[in-house]
Coordinates of C-alpha atoms in Angstrom, one line a residue:
Chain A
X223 CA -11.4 -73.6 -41.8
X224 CA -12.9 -76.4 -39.6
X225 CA -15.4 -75.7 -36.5
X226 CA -14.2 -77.4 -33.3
X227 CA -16.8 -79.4 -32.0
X228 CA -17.6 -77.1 -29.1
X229 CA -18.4 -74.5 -31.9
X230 CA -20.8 -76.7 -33.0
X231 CA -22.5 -77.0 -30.0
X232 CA -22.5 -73.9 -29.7
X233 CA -24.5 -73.4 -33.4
X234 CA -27.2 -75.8 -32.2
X235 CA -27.6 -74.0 -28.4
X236 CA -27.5 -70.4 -29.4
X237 CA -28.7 -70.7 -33.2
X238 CA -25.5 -68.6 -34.5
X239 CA -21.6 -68.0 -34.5
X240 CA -19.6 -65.0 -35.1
X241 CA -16.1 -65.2 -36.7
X242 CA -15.0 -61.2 -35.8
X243 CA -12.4 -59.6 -38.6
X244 CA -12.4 -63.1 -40.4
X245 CA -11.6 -61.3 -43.8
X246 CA -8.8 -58.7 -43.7
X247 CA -9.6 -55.3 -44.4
X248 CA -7.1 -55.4 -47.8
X249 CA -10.0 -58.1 -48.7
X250 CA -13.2 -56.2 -47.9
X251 CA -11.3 -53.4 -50.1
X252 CA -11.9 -55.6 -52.7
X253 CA -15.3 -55.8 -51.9
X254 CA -16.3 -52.2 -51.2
X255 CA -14.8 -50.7 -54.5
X256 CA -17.5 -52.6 -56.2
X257 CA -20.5 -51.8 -54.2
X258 CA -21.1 -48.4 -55.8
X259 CA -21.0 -49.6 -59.7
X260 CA -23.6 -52.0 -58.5
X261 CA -25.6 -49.5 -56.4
X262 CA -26.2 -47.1 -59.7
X263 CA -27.1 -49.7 -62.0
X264 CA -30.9 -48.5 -62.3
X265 CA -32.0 -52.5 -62.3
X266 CA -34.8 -54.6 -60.4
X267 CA -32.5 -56.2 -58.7
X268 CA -31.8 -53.0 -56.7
X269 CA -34.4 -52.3 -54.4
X270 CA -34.2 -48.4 -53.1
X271 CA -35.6 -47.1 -49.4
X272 CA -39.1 -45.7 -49.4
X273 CA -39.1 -42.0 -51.0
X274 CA -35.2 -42.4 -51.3
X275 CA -32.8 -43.3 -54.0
X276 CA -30.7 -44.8 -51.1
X277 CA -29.9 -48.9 -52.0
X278 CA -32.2 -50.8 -49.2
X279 CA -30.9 -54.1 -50.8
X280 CA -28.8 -55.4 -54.0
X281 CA -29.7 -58.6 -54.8
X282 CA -27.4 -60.9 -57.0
X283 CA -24.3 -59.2 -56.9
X284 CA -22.2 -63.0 -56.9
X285 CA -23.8 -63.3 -60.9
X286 CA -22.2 -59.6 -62.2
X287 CA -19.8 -58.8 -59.6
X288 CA -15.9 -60.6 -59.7
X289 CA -15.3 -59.8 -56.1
X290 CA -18.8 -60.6 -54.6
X291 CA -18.4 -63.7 -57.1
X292 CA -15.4 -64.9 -55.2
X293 CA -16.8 -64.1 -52.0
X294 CA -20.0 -66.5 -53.0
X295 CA -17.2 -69.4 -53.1
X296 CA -15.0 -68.6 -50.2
X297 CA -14.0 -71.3 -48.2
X298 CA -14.2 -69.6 -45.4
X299 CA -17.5 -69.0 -45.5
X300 CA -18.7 -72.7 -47.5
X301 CA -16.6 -75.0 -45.4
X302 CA -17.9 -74.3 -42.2
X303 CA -21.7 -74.2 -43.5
X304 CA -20.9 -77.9 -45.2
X305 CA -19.7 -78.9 -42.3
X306 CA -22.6 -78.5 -39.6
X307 CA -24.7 -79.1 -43.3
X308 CA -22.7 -82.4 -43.7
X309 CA -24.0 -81.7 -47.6
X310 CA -22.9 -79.7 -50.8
X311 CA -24.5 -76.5 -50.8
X312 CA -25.8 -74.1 -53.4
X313 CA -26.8 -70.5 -53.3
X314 CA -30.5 -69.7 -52.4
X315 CA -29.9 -65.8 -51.9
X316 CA -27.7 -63.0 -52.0
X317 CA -27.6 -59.9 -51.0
X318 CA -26.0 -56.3 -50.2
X319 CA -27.8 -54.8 -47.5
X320 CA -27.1 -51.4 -47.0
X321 CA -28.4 -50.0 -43.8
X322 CA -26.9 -46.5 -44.6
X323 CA -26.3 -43.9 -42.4
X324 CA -29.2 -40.9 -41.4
X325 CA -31.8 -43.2 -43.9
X326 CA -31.4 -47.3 -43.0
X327 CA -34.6 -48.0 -41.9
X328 CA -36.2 -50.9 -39.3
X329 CA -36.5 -54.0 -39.7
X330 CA -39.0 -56.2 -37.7
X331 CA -38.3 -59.4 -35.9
X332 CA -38.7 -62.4 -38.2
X333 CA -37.4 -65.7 -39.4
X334 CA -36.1 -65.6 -43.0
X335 CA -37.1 -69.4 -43.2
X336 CA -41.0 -68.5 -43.4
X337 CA -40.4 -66.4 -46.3
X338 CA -38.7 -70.0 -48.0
X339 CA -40.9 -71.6 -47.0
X340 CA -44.0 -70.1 -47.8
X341 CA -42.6 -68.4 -51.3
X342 CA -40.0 -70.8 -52.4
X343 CA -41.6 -74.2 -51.2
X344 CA -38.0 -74.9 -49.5
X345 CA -38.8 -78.1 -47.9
X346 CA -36.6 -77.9 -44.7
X347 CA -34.5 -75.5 -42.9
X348 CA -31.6 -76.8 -43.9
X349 CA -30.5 -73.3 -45.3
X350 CA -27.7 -71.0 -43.7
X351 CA -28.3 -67.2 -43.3
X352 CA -24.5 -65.5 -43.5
X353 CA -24.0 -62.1 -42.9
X354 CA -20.4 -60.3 -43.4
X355 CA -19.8 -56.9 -42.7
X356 CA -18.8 -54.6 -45.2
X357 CA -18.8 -51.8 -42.8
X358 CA -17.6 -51.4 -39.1
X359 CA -20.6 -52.8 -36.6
X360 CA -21.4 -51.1 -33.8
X361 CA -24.3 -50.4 -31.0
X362 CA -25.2 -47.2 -33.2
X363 CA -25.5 -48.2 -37.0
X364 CA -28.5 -50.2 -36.7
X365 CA -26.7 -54.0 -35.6
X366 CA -28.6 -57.1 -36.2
X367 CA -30.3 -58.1 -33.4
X368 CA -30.4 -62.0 -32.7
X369 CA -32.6 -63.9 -29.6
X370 CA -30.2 -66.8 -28.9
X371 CA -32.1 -70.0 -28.7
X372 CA -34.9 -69.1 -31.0
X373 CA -34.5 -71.4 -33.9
X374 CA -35.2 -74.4 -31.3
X375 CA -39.0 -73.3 -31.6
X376 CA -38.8 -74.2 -35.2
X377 CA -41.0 -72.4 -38.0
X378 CA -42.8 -69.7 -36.3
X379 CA -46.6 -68.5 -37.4
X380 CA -46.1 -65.1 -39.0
X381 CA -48.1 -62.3 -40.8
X382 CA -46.9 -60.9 -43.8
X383 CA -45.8 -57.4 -43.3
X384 CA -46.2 -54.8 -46.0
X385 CA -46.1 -52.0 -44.2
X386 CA -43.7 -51.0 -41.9
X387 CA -40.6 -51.9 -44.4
X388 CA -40.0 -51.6 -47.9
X389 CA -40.2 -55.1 -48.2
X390 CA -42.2 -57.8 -47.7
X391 CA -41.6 -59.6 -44.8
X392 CA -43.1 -62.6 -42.5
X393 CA -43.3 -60.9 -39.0
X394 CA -43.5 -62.8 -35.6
X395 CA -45.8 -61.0 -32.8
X396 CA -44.5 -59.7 -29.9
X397 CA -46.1 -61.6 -27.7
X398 CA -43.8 -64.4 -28.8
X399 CA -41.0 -62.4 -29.0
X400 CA -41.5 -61.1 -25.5
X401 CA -41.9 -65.1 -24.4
X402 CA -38.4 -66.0 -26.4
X403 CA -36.8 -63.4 -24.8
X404 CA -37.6 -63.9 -21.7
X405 CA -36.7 -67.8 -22.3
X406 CA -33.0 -66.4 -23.7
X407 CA -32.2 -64.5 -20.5
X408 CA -34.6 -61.6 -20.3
X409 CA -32.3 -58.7 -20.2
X410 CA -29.4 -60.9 -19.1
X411 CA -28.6 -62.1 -22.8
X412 CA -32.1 -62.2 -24.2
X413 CA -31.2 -60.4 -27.4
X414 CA -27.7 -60.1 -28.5
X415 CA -26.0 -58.1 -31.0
X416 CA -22.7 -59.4 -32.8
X417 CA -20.4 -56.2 -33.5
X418 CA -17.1 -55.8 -35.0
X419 CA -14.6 -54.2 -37.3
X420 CA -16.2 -55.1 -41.3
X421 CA -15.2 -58.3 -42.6
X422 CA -16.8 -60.1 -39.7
X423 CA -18.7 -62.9 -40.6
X424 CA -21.4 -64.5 -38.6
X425 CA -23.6 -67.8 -39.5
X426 CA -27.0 -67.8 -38.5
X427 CA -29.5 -70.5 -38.2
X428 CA -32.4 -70.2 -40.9
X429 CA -34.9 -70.1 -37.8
X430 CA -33.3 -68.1 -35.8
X431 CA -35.7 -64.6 -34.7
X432 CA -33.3 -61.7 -35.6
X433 CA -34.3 -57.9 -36.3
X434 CA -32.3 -54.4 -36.8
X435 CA -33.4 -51.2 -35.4
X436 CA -32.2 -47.9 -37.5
X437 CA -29.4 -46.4 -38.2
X438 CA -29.3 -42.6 -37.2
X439 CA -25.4 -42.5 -37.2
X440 CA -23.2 -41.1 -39.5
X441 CA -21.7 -44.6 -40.4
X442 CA -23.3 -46.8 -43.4
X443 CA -23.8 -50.5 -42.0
X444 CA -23.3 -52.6 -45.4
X445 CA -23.2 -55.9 -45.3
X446 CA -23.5 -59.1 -47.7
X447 CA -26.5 -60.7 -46.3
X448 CA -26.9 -64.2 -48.1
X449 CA -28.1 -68.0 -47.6
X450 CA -26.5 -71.2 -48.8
X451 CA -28.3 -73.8 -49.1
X452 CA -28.0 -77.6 -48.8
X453 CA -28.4 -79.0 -52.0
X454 CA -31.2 -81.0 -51.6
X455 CA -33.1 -78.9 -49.9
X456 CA -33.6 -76.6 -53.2
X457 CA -36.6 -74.6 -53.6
X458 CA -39.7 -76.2 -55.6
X459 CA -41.7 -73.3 -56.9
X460 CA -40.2 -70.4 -58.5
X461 CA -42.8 -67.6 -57.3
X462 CA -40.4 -64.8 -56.7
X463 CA -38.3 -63.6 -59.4
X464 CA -34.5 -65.4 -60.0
X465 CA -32.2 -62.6 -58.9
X466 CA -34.0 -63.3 -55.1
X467 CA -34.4 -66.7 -55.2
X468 CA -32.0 -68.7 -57.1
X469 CA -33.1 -71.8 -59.2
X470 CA -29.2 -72.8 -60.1
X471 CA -28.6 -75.9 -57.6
X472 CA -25.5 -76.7 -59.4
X473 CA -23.3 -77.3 -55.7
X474 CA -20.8 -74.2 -54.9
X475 CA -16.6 -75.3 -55.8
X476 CA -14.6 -73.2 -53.2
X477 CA -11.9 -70.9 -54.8
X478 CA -8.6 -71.3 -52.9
X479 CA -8.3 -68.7 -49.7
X480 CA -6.8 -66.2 -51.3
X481 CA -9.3 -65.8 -54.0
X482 CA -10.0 -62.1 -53.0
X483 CA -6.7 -60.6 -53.3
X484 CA -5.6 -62.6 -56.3
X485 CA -8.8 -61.8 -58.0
X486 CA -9.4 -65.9 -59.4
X487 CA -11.2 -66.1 -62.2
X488 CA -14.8 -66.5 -62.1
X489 CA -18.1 -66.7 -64.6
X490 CA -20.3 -64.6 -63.8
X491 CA -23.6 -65.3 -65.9
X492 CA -25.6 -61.9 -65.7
X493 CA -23.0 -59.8 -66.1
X494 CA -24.1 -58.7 -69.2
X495 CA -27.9 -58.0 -68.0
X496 CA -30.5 -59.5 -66.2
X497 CA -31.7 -61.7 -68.6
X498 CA -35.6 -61.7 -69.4
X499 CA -35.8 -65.7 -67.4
X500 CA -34.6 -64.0 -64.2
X501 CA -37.9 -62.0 -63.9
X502 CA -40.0 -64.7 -64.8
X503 CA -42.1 -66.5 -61.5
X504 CA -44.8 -69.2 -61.4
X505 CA -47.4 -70.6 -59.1
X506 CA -46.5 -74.1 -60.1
X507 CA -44.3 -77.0 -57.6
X508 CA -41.4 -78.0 -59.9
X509 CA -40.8 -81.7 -59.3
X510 CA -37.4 -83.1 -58.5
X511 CA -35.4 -85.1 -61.0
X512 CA -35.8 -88.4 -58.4
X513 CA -39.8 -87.5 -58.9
X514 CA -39.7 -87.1 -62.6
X515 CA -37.2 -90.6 -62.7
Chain B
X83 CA -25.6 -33.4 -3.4
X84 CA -22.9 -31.1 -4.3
X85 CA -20.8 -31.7 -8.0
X86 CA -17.7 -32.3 -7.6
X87 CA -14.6 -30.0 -9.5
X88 CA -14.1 -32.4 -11.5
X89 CA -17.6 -33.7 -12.6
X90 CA -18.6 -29.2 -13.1
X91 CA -15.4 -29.7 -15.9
X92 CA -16.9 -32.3 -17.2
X93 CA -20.2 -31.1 -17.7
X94 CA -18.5 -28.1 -19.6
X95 CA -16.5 -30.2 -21.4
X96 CA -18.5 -33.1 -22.5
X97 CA -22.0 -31.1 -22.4
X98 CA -23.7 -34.4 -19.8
X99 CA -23.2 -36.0 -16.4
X100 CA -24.5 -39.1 -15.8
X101 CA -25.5 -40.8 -12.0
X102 CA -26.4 -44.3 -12.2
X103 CA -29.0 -45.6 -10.2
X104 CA -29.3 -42.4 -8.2
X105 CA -33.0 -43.1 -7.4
X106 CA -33.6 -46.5 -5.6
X107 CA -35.8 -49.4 -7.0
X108 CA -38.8 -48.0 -4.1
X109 CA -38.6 -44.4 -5.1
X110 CA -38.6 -45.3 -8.9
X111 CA -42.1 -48.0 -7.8
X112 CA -43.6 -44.8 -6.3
X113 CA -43.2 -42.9 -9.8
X114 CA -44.1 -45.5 -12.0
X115 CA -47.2 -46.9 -9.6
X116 CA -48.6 -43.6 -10.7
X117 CA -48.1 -43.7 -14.6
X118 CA -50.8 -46.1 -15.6
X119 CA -54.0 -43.6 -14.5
X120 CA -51.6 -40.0 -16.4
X121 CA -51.4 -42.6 -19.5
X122 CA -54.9 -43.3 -19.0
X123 CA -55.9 -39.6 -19.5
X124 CA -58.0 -38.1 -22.4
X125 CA -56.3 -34.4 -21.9
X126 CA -54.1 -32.7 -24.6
X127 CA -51.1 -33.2 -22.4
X128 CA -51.4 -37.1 -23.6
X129 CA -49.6 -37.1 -27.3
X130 CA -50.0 -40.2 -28.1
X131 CA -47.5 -42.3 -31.2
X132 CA -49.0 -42.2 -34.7
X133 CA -51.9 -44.6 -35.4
X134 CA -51.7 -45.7 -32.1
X135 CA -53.1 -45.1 -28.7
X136 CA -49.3 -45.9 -27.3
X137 CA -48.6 -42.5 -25.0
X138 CA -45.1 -41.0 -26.7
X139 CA -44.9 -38.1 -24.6
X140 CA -47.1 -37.1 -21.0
X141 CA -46.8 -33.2 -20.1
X142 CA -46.8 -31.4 -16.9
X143 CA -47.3 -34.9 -14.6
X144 CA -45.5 -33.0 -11.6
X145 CA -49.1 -30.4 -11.7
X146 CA -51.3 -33.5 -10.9
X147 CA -49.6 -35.9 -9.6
X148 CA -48.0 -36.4 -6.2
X149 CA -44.9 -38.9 -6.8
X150 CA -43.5 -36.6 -9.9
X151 CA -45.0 -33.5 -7.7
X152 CA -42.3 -34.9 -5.8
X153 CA -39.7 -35.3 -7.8
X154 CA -39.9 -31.9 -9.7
X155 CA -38.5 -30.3 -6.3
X156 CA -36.1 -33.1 -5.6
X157 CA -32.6 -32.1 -4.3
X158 CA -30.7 -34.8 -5.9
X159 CA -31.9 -33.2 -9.2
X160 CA -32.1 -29.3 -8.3
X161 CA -29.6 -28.5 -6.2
X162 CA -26.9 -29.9 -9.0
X163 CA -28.4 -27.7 -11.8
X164 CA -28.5 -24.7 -9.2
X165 CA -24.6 -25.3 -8.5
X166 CA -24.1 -25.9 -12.4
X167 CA -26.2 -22.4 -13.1
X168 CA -25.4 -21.0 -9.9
X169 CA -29.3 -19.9 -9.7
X170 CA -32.3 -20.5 -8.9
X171 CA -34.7 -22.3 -11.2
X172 CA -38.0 -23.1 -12.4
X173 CA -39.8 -25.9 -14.1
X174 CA -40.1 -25.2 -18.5
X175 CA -40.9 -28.2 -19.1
X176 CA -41.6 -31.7 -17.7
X177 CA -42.8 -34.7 -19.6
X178 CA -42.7 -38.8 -19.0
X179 CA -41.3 -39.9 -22.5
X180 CA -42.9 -43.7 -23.2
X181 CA -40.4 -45.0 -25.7
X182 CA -42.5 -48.0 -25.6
X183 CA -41.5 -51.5 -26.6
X184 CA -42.0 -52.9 -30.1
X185 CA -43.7 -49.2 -30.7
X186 CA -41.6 -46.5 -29.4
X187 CA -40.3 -44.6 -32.7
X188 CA -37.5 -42.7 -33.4
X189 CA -36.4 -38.9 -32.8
X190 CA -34.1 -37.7 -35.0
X191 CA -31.2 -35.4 -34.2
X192 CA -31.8 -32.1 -32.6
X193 CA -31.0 -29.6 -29.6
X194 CA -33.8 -28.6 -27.3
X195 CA -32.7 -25.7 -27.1
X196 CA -33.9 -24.8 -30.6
X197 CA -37.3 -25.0 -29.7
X198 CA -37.3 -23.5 -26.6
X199 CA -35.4 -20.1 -28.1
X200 CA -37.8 -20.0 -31.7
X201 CA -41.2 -20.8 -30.0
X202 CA -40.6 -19.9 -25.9
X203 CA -38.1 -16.8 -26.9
X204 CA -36.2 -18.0 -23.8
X205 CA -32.9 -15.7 -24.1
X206 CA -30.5 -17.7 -23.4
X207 CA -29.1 -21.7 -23.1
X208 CA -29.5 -21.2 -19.3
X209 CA -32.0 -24.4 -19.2
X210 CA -31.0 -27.5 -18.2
X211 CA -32.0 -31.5 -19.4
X212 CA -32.7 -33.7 -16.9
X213 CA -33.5 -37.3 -17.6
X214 CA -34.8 -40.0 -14.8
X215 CA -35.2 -43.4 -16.2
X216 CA -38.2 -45.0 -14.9
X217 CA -37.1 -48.5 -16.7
X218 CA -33.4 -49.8 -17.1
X219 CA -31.6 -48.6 -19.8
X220 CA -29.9 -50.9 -22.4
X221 CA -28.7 -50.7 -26.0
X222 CA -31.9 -52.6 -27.4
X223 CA -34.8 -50.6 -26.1
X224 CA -33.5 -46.8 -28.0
X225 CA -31.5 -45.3 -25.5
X226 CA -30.7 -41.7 -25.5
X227 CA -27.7 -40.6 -28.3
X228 CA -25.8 -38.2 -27.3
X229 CA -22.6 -36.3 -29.2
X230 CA -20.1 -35.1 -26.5
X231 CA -19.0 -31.8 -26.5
X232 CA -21.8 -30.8 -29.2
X233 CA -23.1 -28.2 -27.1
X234 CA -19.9 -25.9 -27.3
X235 CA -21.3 -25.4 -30.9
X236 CA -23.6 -23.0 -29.4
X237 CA -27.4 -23.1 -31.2
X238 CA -27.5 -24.6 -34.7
X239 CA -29.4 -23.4 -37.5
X240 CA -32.2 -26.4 -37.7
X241 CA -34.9 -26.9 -39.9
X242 CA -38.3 -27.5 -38.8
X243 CA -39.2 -31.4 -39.1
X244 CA -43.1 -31.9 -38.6
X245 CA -42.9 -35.7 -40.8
X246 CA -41.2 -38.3 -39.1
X247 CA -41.9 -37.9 -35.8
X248 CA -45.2 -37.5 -34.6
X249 CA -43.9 -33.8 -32.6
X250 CA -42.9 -31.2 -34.1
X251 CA -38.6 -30.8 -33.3
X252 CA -36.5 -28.5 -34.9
X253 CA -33.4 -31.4 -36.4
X254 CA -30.1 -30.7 -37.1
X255 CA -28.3 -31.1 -40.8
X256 CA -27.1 -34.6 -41.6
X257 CA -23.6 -33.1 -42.8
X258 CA -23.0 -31.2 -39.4
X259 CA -24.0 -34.2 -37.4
X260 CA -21.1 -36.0 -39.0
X261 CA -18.7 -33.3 -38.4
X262 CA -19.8 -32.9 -34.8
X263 CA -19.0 -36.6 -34.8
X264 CA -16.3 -36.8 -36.1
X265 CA -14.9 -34.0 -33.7
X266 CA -16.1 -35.8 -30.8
X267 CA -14.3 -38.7 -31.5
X268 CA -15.7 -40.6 -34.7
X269 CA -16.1 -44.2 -33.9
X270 CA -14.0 -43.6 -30.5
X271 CA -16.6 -41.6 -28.5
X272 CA -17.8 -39.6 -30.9
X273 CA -21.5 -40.9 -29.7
X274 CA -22.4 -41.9 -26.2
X275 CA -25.8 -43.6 -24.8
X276 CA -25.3 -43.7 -21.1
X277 CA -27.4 -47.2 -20.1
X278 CA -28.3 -48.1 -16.5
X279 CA -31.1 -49.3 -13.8
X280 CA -34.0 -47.5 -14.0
X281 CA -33.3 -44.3 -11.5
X282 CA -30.8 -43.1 -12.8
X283 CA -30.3 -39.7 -13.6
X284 CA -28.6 -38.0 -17.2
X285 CA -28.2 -33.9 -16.5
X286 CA -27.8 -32.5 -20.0
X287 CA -27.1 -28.9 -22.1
X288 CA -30.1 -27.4 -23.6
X289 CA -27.7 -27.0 -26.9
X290 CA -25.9 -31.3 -26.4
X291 CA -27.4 -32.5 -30.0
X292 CA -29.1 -35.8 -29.2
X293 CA -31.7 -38.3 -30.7
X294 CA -32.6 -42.1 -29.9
X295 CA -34.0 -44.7 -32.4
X296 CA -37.1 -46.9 -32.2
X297 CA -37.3 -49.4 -29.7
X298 CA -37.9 -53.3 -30.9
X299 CA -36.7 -54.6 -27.9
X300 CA -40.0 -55.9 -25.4
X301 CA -39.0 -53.6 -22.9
X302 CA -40.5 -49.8 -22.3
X303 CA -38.1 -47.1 -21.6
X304 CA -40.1 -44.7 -20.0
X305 CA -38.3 -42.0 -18.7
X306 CA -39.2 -38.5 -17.0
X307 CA -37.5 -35.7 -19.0
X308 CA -37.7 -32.4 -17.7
X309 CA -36.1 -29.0 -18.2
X310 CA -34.9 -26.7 -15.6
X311 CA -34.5 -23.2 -16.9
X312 CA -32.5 -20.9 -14.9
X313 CA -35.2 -17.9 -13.6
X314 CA -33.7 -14.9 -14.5
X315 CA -33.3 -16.8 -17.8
X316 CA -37.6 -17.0 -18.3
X317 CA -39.3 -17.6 -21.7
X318 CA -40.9 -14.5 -23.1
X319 CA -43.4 -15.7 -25.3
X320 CA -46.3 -18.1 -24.7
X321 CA -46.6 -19.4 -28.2
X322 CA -47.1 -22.9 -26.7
X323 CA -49.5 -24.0 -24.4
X324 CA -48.8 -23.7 -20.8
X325 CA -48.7 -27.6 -20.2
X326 CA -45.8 -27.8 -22.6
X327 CA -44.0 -24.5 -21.9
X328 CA -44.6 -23.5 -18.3
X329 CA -45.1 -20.0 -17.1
X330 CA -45.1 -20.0 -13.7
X331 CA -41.3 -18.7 -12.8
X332 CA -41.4 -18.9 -9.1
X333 CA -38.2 -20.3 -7.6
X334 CA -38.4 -24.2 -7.0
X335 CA -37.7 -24.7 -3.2
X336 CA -36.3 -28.6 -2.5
X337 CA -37.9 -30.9 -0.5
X338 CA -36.3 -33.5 1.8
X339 CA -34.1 -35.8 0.1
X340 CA -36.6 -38.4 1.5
X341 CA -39.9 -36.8 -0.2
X342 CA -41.0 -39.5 -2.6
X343 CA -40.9 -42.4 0.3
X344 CA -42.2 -40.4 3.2
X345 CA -44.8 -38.4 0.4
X346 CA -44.4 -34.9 1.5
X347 CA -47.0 -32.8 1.0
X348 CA -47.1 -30.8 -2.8
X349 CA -49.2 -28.6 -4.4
X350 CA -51.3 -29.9 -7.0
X351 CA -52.6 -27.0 -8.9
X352 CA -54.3 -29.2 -12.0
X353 CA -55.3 -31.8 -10.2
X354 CA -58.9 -31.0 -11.0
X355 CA -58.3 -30.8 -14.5
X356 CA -56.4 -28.7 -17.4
X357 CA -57.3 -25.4 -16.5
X358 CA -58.3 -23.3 -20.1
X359 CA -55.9 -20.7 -19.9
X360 CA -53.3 -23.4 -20.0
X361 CA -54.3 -24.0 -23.8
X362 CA -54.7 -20.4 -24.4
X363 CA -51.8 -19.4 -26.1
X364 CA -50.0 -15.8 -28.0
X365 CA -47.6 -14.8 -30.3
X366 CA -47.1 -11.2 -27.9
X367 CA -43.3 -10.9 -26.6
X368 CA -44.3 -10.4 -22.9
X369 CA -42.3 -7.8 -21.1
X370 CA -40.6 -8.8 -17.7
X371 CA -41.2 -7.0 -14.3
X372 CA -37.6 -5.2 -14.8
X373 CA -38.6 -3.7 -18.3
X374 CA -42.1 -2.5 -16.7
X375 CA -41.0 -0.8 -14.2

């Protein structure tokens, strides 16, 4: 899958593309009959809503997962990425998000770069947020919310919020967001909101100011919710734990397009456990094999 | 303004009618030049958001101030409910709801009714929903949900929710909202969140279940929301105080059509302040004029 150039433009005016019903729905069967094996696994790596059992996020599910292993080296998801990259990538973070129905809760405008950055010492923003829905997106189940244009203004100033979500999370104030807005269109296009039947992909810039109300519907809003990363832009500290922030820069191999259905072989290192390194963090800057040489 | 056949069919069918941009831009500027100084207010008809001094809900505006004075007795509003009820009406309740932006927080699923028949011991669904927008309506700043056709359940068994919103609102079951959904449509219509300029008008069934999540956007969505109960159809109990649940059943007569731009002369009977039987409140069934003589 190539991006025509006006595509690309397109990336580096608006900050994101959406590919609607890019994987079929036999495909994202694949996917879905996994999710809720994963979802019961009483682990760290599943993080649950405030006061609710209900899965907030899965992290990791491409290490113990076939299909969402696949998925993590689909080309038509890697090629496209590599190509506006113009680099090898590797996997900086991946999750299920599951925005279920009645209990999904908010999430406040912010950049996932300033968490990289400030966490996971990721030296640039050359890092691609991909979201594909595992669900059916619409205006009521709590869609993302992007403000076109915002990754131009680069890495924002934000306070850590440990509040309002069950999650830490760099926030940007609302004065800003009022002045991005307004600069995107006001209410002519200021925020957009991709929607579309699940196994719609869309790439989103690693700067780019995005935020999801709740979801009071009766329809769950899963989605894979993951960043790829160009390979030498890895991380250099390895503050939070391994099963959120990767420390495997080993560059991703695409499986041929029909990896989902015919279910390619994969390795999948965790699948016997999270092992003991995973939860392991430190304060320290790791130093690149060109420093150490 | 008379309904037409076809919009009365509606109404039964579908439980709502919606008028787009039935007040002008200079008759919504006289409402909303007047909202800053009720906001402003240090009375218990202020309920203001949760940790906050943001105003979620203002009571009983049309007792003090001219503009929704106005408006409380206009005949774009009353004379369709009269047609719909084939009546004459009073004022229950009227509040500005301030769904304010980045703050406004969501209500969950419920019928008004509810709490107008356990705490008011109105008789019957003979009570009308009327909502103005005094800011444009669009899917990013919470609009109203509503499920067509919802009302024809009749009045739901609810349960009493006095956590997650910051008034207490009798919510509907999870399970029933997804039948009542589903019924109406599923995916395909079974929820509706009519969006316009600010002025226009939503005339909706005491029993239509309805709710509308947080607002991120930067945009307020104020909007006046007001119920018109029919008058033979009078509460009977004054469990809640008088600037929530009004108990003054006289007959509303219309003004011109052309009130709120030529500022007719109203009656302002608290302008000088909440009067202290208007807090004074009883759990006595109160007898009407019929049953004492």
């Amino acid at each position: 899958m190539k991006l025509t150039p006006e595509q690309i433009d397109r990336f580096h005016t608006e900050g994101y593309l959406f590919f609607p019903g890019l994987f079929t729905p036999e495909e994202v069967a694949e996917l879905n009959a996994a999710v809720p094996e994963l979802y019961s696994r009483q682990e760290a790596y599943n993080v649950r809503e405030k006061g609710s059992q209900a899965v907030r996020t899965n992290f990791a599910a491409h290490m113990v997962s076939p299909p969402f292993a696949r998925l993590a080296r689909h080309p038509r998801m890697i090629e496209p990425v590599m190509q506006l990259f113009d680099e090898e990538l590797y996997m900086h973070q991946f999750k299920i998000n599951g925005k279920m129905a009645f209990e999904g809760d908010v999430w406040q405008w912010h950049q996932d770069y300033g968490t990289w950055k400030n966490d996971d010492l990721m030296p640039t923003e050359r890092a691609m947020n991909v979201a594909i829905f595992l669900d059916d997106v619409n205006e009521f189940n709590g869609p993302l919310m992007f403000i076109p244009g915002s990754h131009r203004k680069g890495v924002i100033d934000a306070k850590h919020d440990l509040t309002t979500t069950s999650y830490p999370l760099w926030t940007v104030d609302n004065d800003l967001i009022t002045q991005l807005v307004e600069r995107a269109g006001g209410k002519n296009g200021g925020i957009v909101s991709p929607k579309g039947p699940a196994g719609s992909m869309i790439l989103f810039h690693s700067c780019l100011v995005h935020a999801s109300t709740s979801n009071l519907s009766p329809w769950n809003r899963v989605s894979v919710y993951l960043s790829l990363c160009a390979v030498s832009n890895h991380i250099r500290r390895f503050k939070r734990p391994e099963y959120i922030a990767h420390r495997d820069f080993t560059p991703i191999e695409c499986l041929p397009d029909d990896c989902l259905l015919e279910r390619s072989p994969v390795n999948l290192p965790w699948k016997g456990g999270l092992p003991a390194s995973a939860l392991q963090t430190s304060l320290e800057e790791i130093r690149t094999s060109k420093e150490t040489a």
